[in-house]
């Protein structure tokens, strides 16, 4: 039984995947620079649908919502269905709000070592420190006409304990992110850019506090 | 008594002491280096005293090392290398790193097993005020987070994630107590950032006592080696073991300096003054016998001998040699010197023993040991002189030049023989009294007993600021008949402790009930949860399919079957978290159970004392302050006792010599003591207990000098020789003692040095007046 909240960790993953370049491209034809610039020019607001296949549950858990990438390396992740909840994450903060937008008093797990390691590593990557990534993952890439595929396998034993593999597919932007956890649970998130002014404004309000 | 009979008696005595020594040798001789063994019991209550003992024994084994580096990576890598090299030495019982994955899982499992009984205070309140909804929301939030399946597997059995929440609360209160967010774990290593510097901190617990010399040595070597192999990092360390190592090393070097220095001085003086091998051998025999007596009796009486006793005892050589000097000085003029000096040296022994008895009368085990060592040592040397010397003695033949030298010196001081000078000296006691009344008590500190090298102290300060460890000398002890009674008491204290935080008396506190609530509280939690196990409370989870109806039925059954299944302290203490915090638990003391409440960053002790006063089974341990207060109290008492002793000696002497000669005998040590007080205050800014105690010896030895004059029936060059020689060795011994790094011993030595020097300079003048009073000629 492992008692951690890995929310922060995974959101950090997303930030990294959406906004950062990836090094160590295996094939010379697959231009990492292209991927990087493509990703960098992506939209700031995304819609997502998430499907989690959990070993202990008979049916997959489906949810959907929005993801806002703000300028100051802060992300707002809002699930809207089946229940509204919002998470704000940056290098220094991790805030959660319930369906009534009240801060959640869930005890913090920021001191547990593994989630700290993961989130700090990826927040470091976010700020351009790619060395950390090479320490913890082996990255392979595949490019074709329609887009690119990145495959990340953790080399760090602590991350390995949680995550078996991460797979990202994209073209102009990240289209899909799948990851397999070490216990066999699979999460698949599909992104699509959107430009709803109203949603962007609504999510932006979480950045103010 | 015939010479042979006395010799036989001496052999018998030696054999007896030898037998005692042998019996102790067989059970093992032990030299104690633990500073705490020197300290008086400060707690009125023996229970609190034992509780302190048990806590400090444990706490003394902690070693904290901080590695300062320019980058985090370097700090982490160096600390890993250091940790493994430390483990390789085999000196370490455990490294207090971040709990391992297995440890965390074991703790999680323990709290999970008792999840229906454990609620944090905030969660109790939340259930009471808002019901289950906030908990359901939190669960859903987690469930739909991208990565949270580890916790999802808990849902069927713990839909409110109570075990997870409680665990977060307790580990949060453990880990985050009173630290800013400047610390974090990097790859198992605790890293701090402070003032732009990066430190990796390693905390370890030693296997053996920090006073074990092998452990001290090997640890020191290990650190030395590591420092050399990693020149680009800065290694800071603290822990009782380092202080103990330093104290033991400096004590050892001081014993040899003082002992050897005095011995060489004695040997040179004997050779120069008596020009014969026999006085030398006899004197060394007398000294060896004295030290042998002192060591054996002290070890017998205390079960061990403290290393500071030996430092102090090394100065014995300079005092014990006096009897021999008197014997051989007198042997210049008579074939049977013992008869001439017996009265004087007996009185001398008595006055010294009275001086040491004053040390013994204090409630400080350390001083008692020193007193026993010195008194029995002097007795041994004295007995050797009176029992053995006549057997082997020969007439001594001191060179004329040395007699003339000492005589010249004494004549020189006769320039000051005017009565007006003597009377003017009486101003010194008045001055000393005025100065004494104005010194503060700052120097009556426990730290007087330990030599603290500044660099070690500096490192301790840096590390303390970094890790904000709980205070180790100031904490609460709680007493109770059962574990549950203890936990209940701790819970009742919470209100008062929080108030102490609000009053800024402390920053934070830690106790066991924060990790294991009392049965009463746990049963109340269980009862509270009975309202939220029904389908309606859990409806959102059931509707979303996160909890099936079968799982719900099982949950309810599981809840019902766990009635009375509260978490017990014993089980918790066995868990990895309990082991980490085991210092909070003192266990059984005198058939009562005891636990402690550690306090962080104590600002004011007064409110803490008061809290303890108002609770029957609560004790506030404050060893440092209490010892210091005792030192102050005894300093004052000692001065009073000294005054009484002076008066008593004066009255006694009056019966034998009349008031005029008695007054002259007393005047020397009185003026000497006063001058010692004045000089000590001028040099050190204070006059502490140890200086005060030295005054007893100044007095004893000062009176000796006066008595040697009073006892001689004619003006005698050989008295001057004996006094001169003994003064030189006394200066040597106590002068060396005053170089000690241990402040208490330094103060003692300095007082002795100034006091004896004054007595020595005054004695010819006083002798002159004594002779005059006795109607003897002065030429």
PDB file of N, CA and C in Angstrom, chain A residues 1-7 10 50 52 54 56-57 61-63 77 82-83 85-87 96-99 104-109 111 113-114 116 120 158 161-162 179 181 183 185 187 189, chain B residues 98-99 101 104-105 108-109 112 126 133 137-138 140-154 161 163-165 167-169 172 175-176 184-189 544-546 551:
ATOM      1  N   UNK A   1       0.846  -1.197   0.000  1.00  0.00           N
ATOM      2  CA  UNK A   1       0.000   0.000   0.000  1.00  0.00           C
ATOM      3  C   UNK A   1       0.882   1.249   0.000  1.00  0.00           C
ATOM      4  N   UNK A   2       0.633   2.100  -0.910  1.00  0.00           N
ATOM      5  CA  UNK A   2       1.429   3.315  -0.976  1.00  0.00           C
ATOM      6  C   UNK A   2       0.511   4.505  -0.809  1.00  0.00           C
ATOM      7  N   UNK A   3       0.856   5.301   0.122  1.00  0.00           N
ATOM      8  CA  UNK A   3      -0.054   6.372   0.496  1.00  0.00           C
ATOM      9  C   UNK A   3       0.454   7.736   0.067  1.00  0.00           C
ATOM     10  N   UNK A   4       0.525   7.961  -1.187  1.00  0.00           N
ATOM     11  CA  UNK A   4       0.963   9.290  -1.613  1.00  0.00           C
ATOM     12  C   UNK A   4      -0.060   9.899  -2.550  1.00  0.00           C
ATOM     13  N   UNK A   5      -0.022  11.176  -2.596  1.00  0.00           N
ATOM     14  CA  UNK A   5      -0.760  11.840  -3.650  1.00  0.00           C
ATOM     15  C   UNK A   5       0.232  12.169  -4.748  1.00  0.00           C
ATOM     16  N   UNK A   6      -0.048  11.656  -5.890  1.00  0.00           N
ATOM     17  CA  UNK A   6       0.899  11.927  -6.976  1.00  0.00           C
ATOM     18  C   UNK A   6       0.356  12.910  -7.987  1.00  0.00           C
ATOM     19  N   UNK A   7      -0.652  13.595  -7.549  1.00  0.00           N
ATOM     20  CA  UNK A   7      -1.243  14.598  -8.410  1.00  0.00           C
ATOM     21  C   UNK A   7      -0.198  15.584  -8.904  1.00  0.00           C
ATOM     22  N   UNK A  10       2.172  14.237 -11.542  1.00  0.00           N
ATOM     23  CA  UNK A  10       1.703  14.014 -12.897  1.00  0.00           C
ATOM     24  C   UNK A  10       1.414  15.322 -13.586  1.00  0.00           C
ATOM     25  N   UNK A  50      -9.863  12.337 -19.993  1.00  0.00           N
ATOM     26  CA  UNK A  50      -8.962  11.394 -19.326  1.00  0.00           C
ATOM     27  C   UNK A  50      -9.705  10.097 -19.076  1.00  0.00           C
ATOM     28  N   UNK A  52      -9.008   6.465 -17.083  1.00  0.00           N
ATOM     29  CA  UNK A  52      -8.090   5.674 -16.255  1.00  0.00           C
ATOM     30  C   UNK A  52      -8.613   4.262 -16.132  1.00  0.00           C
ATOM     31  N   UNK A  54      -8.230   1.219 -13.985  1.00  0.00           N
ATOM     32  CA  UNK A  54      -7.688   0.866 -12.678  1.00  0.00           C
ATOM     33  C   UNK A  54      -7.875  -0.630 -12.437  1.00  0.00           C
ATOM     34  N   UNK A  56      -8.176  -2.371  -9.772  1.00  0.00           N
ATOM     35  CA  UNK A  56      -9.127  -2.811  -8.740  1.00  0.00           C
ATOM     36  C   UNK A  56     -10.571  -2.416  -9.056  1.00  0.00           C
ATOM     37  N   UNK A  57     -10.765  -1.612 -10.112  1.00  0.00           N
ATOM     38  CA  UNK A  57     -12.129  -1.200 -10.443  1.00  0.00           C
ATOM     39  C   UNK A  57     -12.580  -1.862 -11.743  1.00  0.00           C
ATOM     40  N   UNK A  61     -12.412   4.907 -15.229  1.00  0.00           N
ATOM     41  CA  UNK A  61     -12.870   6.198 -14.702  1.00  0.00           C
ATOM     42  C   UNK A  61     -12.677   7.245 -15.785  1.00  0.00           C
ATOM     43  N   UNK A  62     -13.761   7.882 -16.161  1.00  0.00           N
ATOM     44  CA  UNK A  62     -13.648   8.880 -17.217  1.00  0.00           C
ATOM     45  C   UNK A  62     -13.889  10.268 -16.632  1.00  0.00           C
ATOM     46  N   UNK A  63     -13.087  11.196 -17.096  1.00  0.00           N
ATOM     47  CA  UNK A  63     -13.292  12.570 -16.660  1.00  0.00           C
ATOM     48  C   UNK A  63     -12.829  13.502 -17.753  1.00  0.00           C
ATOM     49  N   UNK A  77      -5.176  23.080 -13.723  1.00  0.00           N
ATOM     50  CA  UNK A  77      -5.769  21.816 -14.212  1.00  0.00           C
ATOM     51  C   UNK A  77      -7.151  21.726 -13.583  1.00  0.00           C
ATOM     52  N   UNK A  82     -16.626  14.185 -13.812  1.00  0.00           N
ATOM     53  CA  UNK A  82     -17.982  14.194 -13.232  1.00  0.00           C
ATOM     54  C   UNK A  82     -18.131  15.180 -12.061  1.00  0.00           C
ATOM     55  N   UNK A  83     -17.018  15.643 -11.526  1.00  0.00           N
ATOM     56  CA  UNK A  83     -17.121  16.550 -10.399  1.00  0.00           C
ATOM     57  C   UNK A  83     -16.071  17.630 -10.614  1.00  0.00           C
ATOM     58  N   UNK A  85     -13.209  20.011  -9.915  1.00  0.00           N
ATOM     59  CA  UNK A  85     -12.130  20.243  -8.955  1.00  0.00           C
ATOM     60  C   UNK A  85     -10.990  20.921  -9.703  1.00  0.00           C
ATOM     61  N   UNK A  86     -10.239  21.735  -8.999  1.00  0.00           N
ATOM     62  CA  UNK A  86      -9.215  22.537  -9.653  1.00  0.00           C
ATOM     63  C   UNK A  86      -7.901  22.438  -8.906  1.00  0.00           C
ATOM     64  N   UNK A  87      -6.845  22.313  -9.668  1.00  0.00           N
ATOM     65  CA  UNK A  87      -5.513  22.250  -9.061  1.00  0.00           C
ATOM     66  C   UNK A  87      -4.616  23.289  -9.725  1.00  0.00           C
ATOM     67  N   UNK A  96      -5.209  23.173  -4.178  1.00  0.00           N
ATOM     68  CA  UNK A  96      -6.356  22.435  -4.692  1.00  0.00           C
ATOM     69  C   UNK A  96      -7.639  23.103  -4.214  1.00  0.00           C
ATOM     70  N   UNK A  97      -8.643  23.077  -5.075  1.00  0.00           N
ATOM     71  CA  UNK A  97      -9.939  23.670  -4.718  1.00  0.00           C
ATOM     72  C   UNK A  97     -11.031  22.649  -4.980  1.00  0.00           C
ATOM     73  N   UNK A  98     -12.063  22.649  -4.120  1.00  0.00           N
ATOM     74  CA  UNK A  98     -13.149  21.697  -4.304  1.00  0.00           C
ATOM     75  C   UNK A  98     -14.200  22.257  -5.250  1.00  0.00           C
ATOM     76  N   UNK A  99     -15.318  21.564  -5.322  1.00  0.00           N
ATOM     77  CA  UNK A  99     -16.344  21.943  -6.305  1.00  0.00           C
ATOM     78  C   UNK A  99     -16.927  23.322  -6.028  1.00  0.00           C
ATOM     79  N   UNK A 104      -8.947  23.097  -0.518  1.00  0.00           N
ATOM     80  CA  UNK A 104      -9.078  21.792   0.139  1.00  0.00           C
ATOM     81  C   UNK A 104      -7.988  21.648   1.183  1.00  0.00           C
ATOM     82  N   UNK A 105      -8.397  21.158   2.327  1.00  0.00           N
ATOM     83  CA  UNK A 105      -7.433  21.035   3.420  1.00  0.00           C
ATOM     84  C   UNK A 105      -6.829  19.641   3.453  1.00  0.00           C
ATOM     85  N   UNK A 106      -6.698  19.069   2.280  1.00  0.00           N
ATOM     86  CA  UNK A 106      -6.048  17.758   2.236  1.00  0.00           C
ATOM     87  C   UNK A 106      -4.631  17.938   2.755  1.00  0.00           C
ATOM     88  N   UNK A 107      -4.238  17.105   3.701  1.00  0.00           N
ATOM     89  CA  UNK A 107      -2.876  17.271   4.219  1.00  0.00           C
ATOM     90  C   UNK A 107      -1.867  17.165   3.082  1.00  0.00           C
ATOM     91  N   UNK A 108      -0.907  18.007   3.143  1.00  0.00           N
ATOM     92  CA  UNK A 108       0.070  18.073   2.071  1.00  0.00           C
ATOM     93  C   UNK A 108       0.957  16.841   2.060  1.00  0.00           C
ATOM     94  N   UNK A 109       1.349  16.444   0.876  1.00  0.00           N
ATOM     95  CA  UNK A 109       2.257  15.306   0.800  1.00  0.00           C
ATOM     96  C   UNK A 109       3.587  15.759   0.239  1.00  0.00           C
ATOM     97  N   UNK A 111       6.178  16.599   1.460  1.00  0.00           N
ATOM     98  CA  UNK A 111       7.425  16.173   2.075  1.00  0.00           C
ATOM     99  C   UNK A 111       7.777  14.723   1.777  1.00  0.00           C
ATOM    100  N   UNK A 113       9.240  11.823  -0.093  1.00  0.00           N
ATOM    101  CA  UNK A 113      10.439  11.990  -0.893  1.00  0.00           C
ATOM    102  C   UNK A 113      10.236  11.747  -2.378  1.00  0.00           C
ATOM    103  N   UNK A 114       9.487  10.739  -2.694  1.00  0.00           N
ATOM    104  CA  UNK A 114       9.401  10.373  -4.102  1.00  0.00           C
ATOM    105  C   UNK A 114       8.660  11.427  -4.909  1.00  0.00           C
ATOM    106  N   UNK A 116       8.333  14.411  -4.167  1.00  0.00           N
ATOM    107  CA  UNK A 116       9.199  15.580  -4.171  1.00  0.00           C
ATOM    108  C   UNK A 116      10.239  15.465  -5.281  1.00  0.00           C
ATOM    109  N   UNK A 120      10.009  17.957  -8.359  1.00  0.00           N
ATOM    110  CA  UNK A 120      11.128  18.913  -8.431  1.00  0.00           C
ATOM    111  C   UNK A 120      11.928  18.688  -9.707  1.00  0.00           C
ATOM    112  N   UNK A 158      13.353   5.384  -8.025  1.00  0.00           N
ATOM    113  CA  UNK A 158      12.165   5.881  -7.320  1.00  0.00           C
ATOM    114  C   UNK A 158      11.012   6.135  -8.289  1.00  0.00           C
ATOM    115  N   UNK A 161       9.483   2.916  -9.487  1.00  0.00           N
ATOM    116  CA  UNK A 161       8.554   2.301  -8.557  1.00  0.00           C
ATOM    117  C   UNK A 161       7.115   2.717  -8.864  1.00  0.00           C
ATOM    118  N   UNK A 162       6.962   3.864  -9.475  1.00  0.00           N
ATOM    119  CA  UNK A 162       5.634   4.386  -9.769  1.00  0.00           C
ATOM    120  C   UNK A 162       5.233   4.208 -11.223  1.00  0.00           C
ATOM    121  N   UNK A 179       0.211   7.015 -19.868  1.00  0.00           N
ATOM    122  CA  UNK A 179       1.249   6.428 -19.037  1.00  0.00           C
ATOM    123  C   UNK A 179       0.779   5.207 -18.286  1.00  0.00           C
ATOM    124  N   UNK A 181       1.410   2.837 -15.126  1.00  0.00           N
ATOM    125  CA  UNK A 181       2.019   2.823 -13.803  1.00  0.00           C
ATOM    126  C   UNK A 181       2.565   1.441 -13.501  1.00  0.00           C
ATOM    127  N   UNK A 183       1.952  -0.579 -11.302  1.00  0.00           N
ATOM    128  CA  UNK A 183       0.991  -1.602 -10.884  1.00  0.00           C
ATOM    129  C   UNK A 183       0.039  -1.993 -12.015  1.00  0.00           C
ATOM    130  N   UNK A 185      -1.939   0.026 -13.848  1.00  0.00           N
ATOM    131  CA  UNK A 185      -2.985   0.995 -14.160  1.00  0.00           C
ATOM    132  C   UNK A 185      -2.542   1.862 -15.339  1.00  0.00           C
ATOM    133  N   UNK A 187      -3.363   5.320 -17.648  1.00  0.00           N
ATOM    134  CA  UNK A 187      -4.087   6.579 -17.781  1.00  0.00           C
ATOM    135  C   UNK A 187      -3.831   7.127 -19.173  1.00  0.00           C
ATOM    136  N   UNK A 189      -4.694  10.413 -21.624  1.00  0.00           N
ATOM    137  CA  UNK A 189      -5.269  11.756 -21.673  1.00  0.00           C
ATOM    138  C   UNK A 189      -5.157  12.276 -23.101  1.00  0.00           C
TER     139      UNK A 189
ATOM    140  N   UNK B  98      15.890   9.752   5.797  1.00  0.00           N
ATOM    141  CA  UNK B  98      14.472   9.682   5.498  1.00  0.00           C
ATOM    142  C   UNK B  98      14.053   8.226   5.609  1.00  0.00           C
ATOM    143  N   UNK B  99      12.828   8.015   6.096  1.00  0.00           N
ATOM    144  CA  UNK B  99      12.343   6.649   6.225  1.00  0.00           C
ATOM    145  C   UNK B  99      12.342   5.972   4.854  1.00  0.00           C
ATOM    146  N   UNK B 101      11.304   3.244   1.856  1.00  0.00           N
ATOM    147  CA  UNK B 101       9.999   2.875   1.292  1.00  0.00           C
ATOM    148  C   UNK B 101       9.313   1.812   2.157  1.00  0.00           C
ATOM    149  N   UNK B 104       8.079   3.304   5.376  1.00  0.00           N
ATOM    150  CA  UNK B 104       6.865   4.096   5.181  1.00  0.00           C
ATOM    151  C   UNK B 104       5.661   3.207   4.994  1.00  0.00           C
ATOM    152  N   UNK B 105       5.873   2.112   4.266  1.00  0.00           N
ATOM    153  CA  UNK B 105       4.756   1.198   4.045  1.00  0.00           C
ATOM    154  C   UNK B 105       4.330   0.540   5.345  1.00  0.00           C
ATOM    155  N   UNK B 108       2.375   3.047   7.234  1.00  0.00           N
ATOM    156  CA  UNK B 108       1.074   3.189   6.586  1.00  0.00           C
ATOM    157  C   UNK B 108       0.163   2.026   6.940  1.00  0.00           C
ATOM    158  N   UNK B 109       0.718   0.813   6.917  1.00  0.00           N
ATOM    159  CA  UNK B 109      -0.066  -0.381   7.230  1.00  0.00           C
ATOM    160  C   UNK B 109      -0.592  -0.307   8.667  1.00  0.00           C
ATOM    161  N   UNK B 112      -3.303   2.157   8.838  1.00  0.00           N
ATOM    162  CA  UNK B 112      -4.452   1.631   8.097  1.00  0.00           C
ATOM    163  C   UNK B 112      -5.244   0.642   8.951  1.00  0.00           C
ATOM    164  N   UNK B 126     -14.006  18.684  11.360  1.00  0.00           N
ATOM    165  CA  UNK B 126     -14.635  18.740  10.048  1.00  0.00           C
ATOM    166  C   UNK B 126     -15.836  17.801   9.974  1.00  0.00           C
ATOM    167  N   UNK B 133     -19.181  15.290   3.581  1.00  0.00           N
ATOM    168  CA  UNK B 133     -19.025  15.872   2.254  1.00  0.00           C
ATOM    169  C   UNK B 133     -17.604  16.329   1.912  1.00  0.00           C
ATOM    170  N   UNK B 137     -15.403  14.920  -1.253  1.00  0.00           N
ATOM    171  CA  UNK B 137     -14.817  15.804  -2.259  1.00  0.00           C
ATOM    172  C   UNK B 137     -13.331  15.551  -2.423  1.00  0.00           C
ATOM    173  N   UNK B 138     -12.660  15.448  -1.310  1.00  0.00           N
ATOM    174  CA  UNK B 138     -11.215  15.224  -1.363  1.00  0.00           C
ATOM    175  C   UNK B 138     -10.913  13.900  -2.050  1.00  0.00           C
ATOM    176  N   UNK B 140     -12.763  12.361  -4.276  1.00  0.00           N
ATOM    177  CA  UNK B 140     -13.021  12.465  -5.713  1.00  0.00           C
ATOM    178  C   UNK B 140     -11.916  13.239  -6.422  1.00  0.00           C
ATOM    179  N   UNK B 141     -11.480  14.255  -5.771  1.00  0.00           N
ATOM    180  CA  UNK B 141     -10.395  15.062  -6.337  1.00  0.00           C
ATOM    181  C   UNK B 141      -9.176  14.177  -6.615  1.00  0.00           C
ATOM    182  N   UNK B 142      -8.879  13.353  -5.668  1.00  0.00           N
ATOM    183  CA  UNK B 142      -7.738  12.460  -5.818  1.00  0.00           C
ATOM    184  C   UNK B 142      -7.974  11.437  -6.918  1.00  0.00           C
ATOM    185  N   UNK B 143      -9.196  10.892  -6.910  1.00  0.00           N
ATOM    186  CA  UNK B 143      -9.507   9.827  -7.848  1.00  0.00           C
ATOM    187  C   UNK B 143      -9.357  10.298  -9.294  1.00  0.00           C
ATOM    188  N   UNK B 144      -9.778  11.508  -9.557  1.00  0.00           N
ATOM    189  CA  UNK B 144      -9.741  11.976 -10.937  1.00  0.00           C
ATOM    190  C   UNK B 144      -8.449  12.714 -11.280  1.00  0.00           C
ATOM    191  N   UNK B 145      -7.565  12.806 -10.350  1.00  0.00           N
ATOM    192  CA  UNK B 145      -6.242  13.307 -10.684  1.00  0.00           C
ATOM    193  C   UNK B 145      -5.581  12.283 -11.600  1.00  0.00           C
ATOM    194  N   UNK B 146      -4.717  12.735 -12.480  1.00  0.00           N
ATOM    195  CA  UNK B 146      -4.140  11.791 -13.438  1.00  0.00           C
ATOM    196  C   UNK B 146      -3.441  10.594 -12.785  1.00  0.00           C
ATOM    197  N   UNK B 147      -2.716  10.831 -11.732  1.00  0.00           N
ATOM    198  CA  UNK B 147      -1.978   9.704 -11.132  1.00  0.00           C
ATOM    199  C   UNK B 147      -2.313   9.591  -9.666  1.00  0.00           C
ATOM    200  N   UNK B 148      -3.182   8.674  -9.326  1.00  0.00           N
ATOM    201  CA  UNK B 148      -3.574   8.569  -7.922  1.00  0.00           C
ATOM    202  C   UNK B 148      -4.036   7.174  -7.593  1.00  0.00           C
ATOM    203  N   UNK B 149      -3.705   6.256  -8.452  1.00  0.00           N
ATOM    204  CA  UNK B 149      -4.302   4.939  -8.284  1.00  0.00           C
ATOM    205  C   UNK B 149      -3.805   4.207  -7.049  1.00  0.00           C
ATOM    206  N   UNK B 150      -2.643   4.604  -6.564  1.00  0.00           N
ATOM    207  CA  UNK B 150      -2.159   3.965  -5.338  1.00  0.00           C
ATOM    208  C   UNK B 150      -3.180   4.142  -4.229  1.00  0.00           C
ATOM    209  N   UNK B 151      -3.769   5.336  -4.211  1.00  0.00           N
ATOM    210  CA  UNK B 151      -4.752   5.601  -3.170  1.00  0.00           C
ATOM    211  C   UNK B 151      -6.116   5.049  -3.532  1.00  0.00           C
ATOM    212  N   UNK B 152      -6.399   4.966  -4.839  1.00  0.00           N
ATOM    213  CA  UNK B 152      -7.708   4.443  -5.253  1.00  0.00           C
ATOM    214  C   UNK B 152      -7.910   3.032  -4.730  1.00  0.00           C
ATOM    215  N   UNK B 153      -6.808   2.271  -4.697  1.00  0.00           N
ATOM    216  CA  UNK B 153      -6.952   0.900  -4.213  1.00  0.00           C
ATOM    217  C   UNK B 153      -7.376   0.853  -2.744  1.00  0.00           C
ATOM    218  N   UNK B 154      -7.194   1.959  -2.057  1.00  0.00           N
ATOM    219  CA  UNK B 154      -7.611   2.017  -0.657  1.00  0.00           C
ATOM    220  C   UNK B 154      -9.117   2.211  -0.510  1.00  0.00           C
ATOM    221  N   UNK B 161     -10.338   7.886   3.036  1.00  0.00           N
ATOM    222  CA  UNK B 161      -8.866   7.943   3.075  1.00  0.00           C
ATOM    223  C   UNK B 161      -8.346   8.385   4.455  1.00  0.00           C
ATOM    224  N   UNK B 163      -6.812   6.732   6.856  1.00  0.00           N
ATOM    225  CA  UNK B 163      -5.453   6.314   7.244  1.00  0.00           C
ATOM    226  C   UNK B 163      -4.422   7.216   6.589  1.00  0.00           C
ATOM    227  N   UNK B 164      -4.676   7.530   5.309  1.00  0.00           N
ATOM    228  CA  UNK B 164      -3.765   8.421   4.596  1.00  0.00           C
ATOM    229  C   UNK B 164      -3.733   9.797   5.246  1.00  0.00           C
ATOM    230  N   UNK B 165      -4.913  10.314   5.580  1.00  0.00           N
ATOM    231  CA  UNK B 165      -4.981  11.656   6.162  1.00  0.00           C
ATOM    232  C   UNK B 165      -4.272  11.692   7.514  1.00  0.00           C
ATOM    233  N   UNK B 167      -1.933   9.723   8.639  1.00  0.00           N
ATOM    234  CA  UNK B 167      -0.492   9.564   8.431  1.00  0.00           C
ATOM    235  C   UNK B 167       0.153  10.883   8.004  1.00  0.00           C
ATOM    236  N   UNK B 168      -0.541  11.585   7.096  1.00  0.00           N
ATOM    237  CA  UNK B 168       0.004  12.871   6.652  1.00  0.00           C
ATOM    238  C   UNK B 168       0.123  13.844   7.819  1.00  0.00           C
ATOM    239  N   UNK B 169      -0.881  13.813   8.696  1.00  0.00           N
ATOM    240  CA  UNK B 169      -0.846  14.721   9.840  1.00  0.00           C
ATOM    241  C   UNK B 169       0.326  14.412  10.761  1.00  0.00           C
ATOM    242  N   UNK B 172       3.680  14.890   9.113  1.00  0.00           N
ATOM    243  CA  UNK B 172       3.864  16.336   8.954  1.00  0.00           C
ATOM    244  C   UNK B 172       4.331  16.955  10.248  1.00  0.00           C
ATOM    245  N   UNK B 175       8.048  15.816  10.761  1.00  0.00           N
ATOM    246  CA  UNK B 175       9.074  16.287   9.842  1.00  0.00           C
ATOM    247  C   UNK B 175       9.131  17.808   9.766  1.00  0.00           C
ATOM    248  N   UNK B 176       7.955  18.416   9.824  1.00  0.00           N
ATOM    249  CA  UNK B 176       7.956  19.845   9.542  1.00  0.00           C
ATOM    250  C   UNK B 176       8.043  20.714  10.777  1.00  0.00           C
ATOM    251  N   UNK B 184      14.721  20.105   2.226  1.00  0.00           N
ATOM    252  CA  UNK B 184      14.031  19.110   1.439  1.00  0.00           C
ATOM    253  C   UNK B 184      14.920  17.892   1.284  1.00  0.00           C
ATOM    254  N   UNK B 185      14.292  16.819   0.860  1.00  0.00           N
ATOM    255  CA  UNK B 185      15.057  15.600   0.645  1.00  0.00           C
ATOM    256  C   UNK B 185      15.467  15.515  -0.805  1.00  0.00           C
ATOM    257  N   UNK B 186      16.723  15.291  -1.038  1.00  0.00           N
ATOM    258  CA  UNK B 186      17.195  15.034  -2.379  1.00  0.00           C
ATOM    259  C   UNK B 186      17.829  13.647  -2.358  1.00  0.00           C
ATOM    260  N   UNK B 187      17.144  12.710  -3.020  1.00  0.00           N
ATOM    261  CA  UNK B 187      17.708  11.381  -3.127  1.00  0.00           C
ATOM    262  C   UNK B 187      18.123  10.830  -1.764  1.00  0.00           C
ATOM    263  N   UNK B 188      17.181  10.808  -0.821  1.00  0.00           N
ATOM    264  CA  UNK B 188      17.431  10.259   0.517  1.00  0.00           C
ATOM    265  C   UNK B 188      18.246  11.164   1.431  1.00  0.00           C
ATOM    266  N   UNK B 189      18.733  12.254   0.919  1.00  0.00           N
ATOM    267  CA  UNK B 189      19.598  13.105   1.735  1.00  0.00           C
ATOM    268  C   UNK B 189      18.857  14.394   2.071  1.00  0.00           C
ATOM    269  N   UNK B 544     -20.868   6.783  -8.477  1.00  0.00           N
ATOM    270  CA  UNK B 544     -19.835   6.809  -9.516  1.00  0.00           C
ATOM    271  C   UNK B 544     -19.180   5.446  -9.726  1.00  0.00           C
ATOM    272  N   UNK B 545     -19.571   4.492  -8.941  1.00  0.00           N
ATOM    273  CA  UNK B 545     -19.021   3.158  -9.094  1.00  0.00           C
ATOM    274  C   UNK B 545     -17.659   2.992  -8.462  1.00  0.00           C
ATOM    275  N   UNK B 546     -17.274   3.941  -7.671  1.00  0.00           N
ATOM    276  CA  UNK B 546     -15.981   3.823  -6.998  1.00  0.00           C
ATOM    277  C   UNK B 546     -16.056   2.864  -5.825  1.00  0.00           C
ATOM    278  N   UNK B 551     -18.821  -4.043  -1.701  1.00  0.00           N
ATOM    279  CA  UNK B 551     -17.687  -3.454  -0.960  1.00  0.00           C
ATOM    280  C   UNK B 551     -18.190  -2.615   0.221  1.00  0.00           C
TER     281      UNK B 551
END
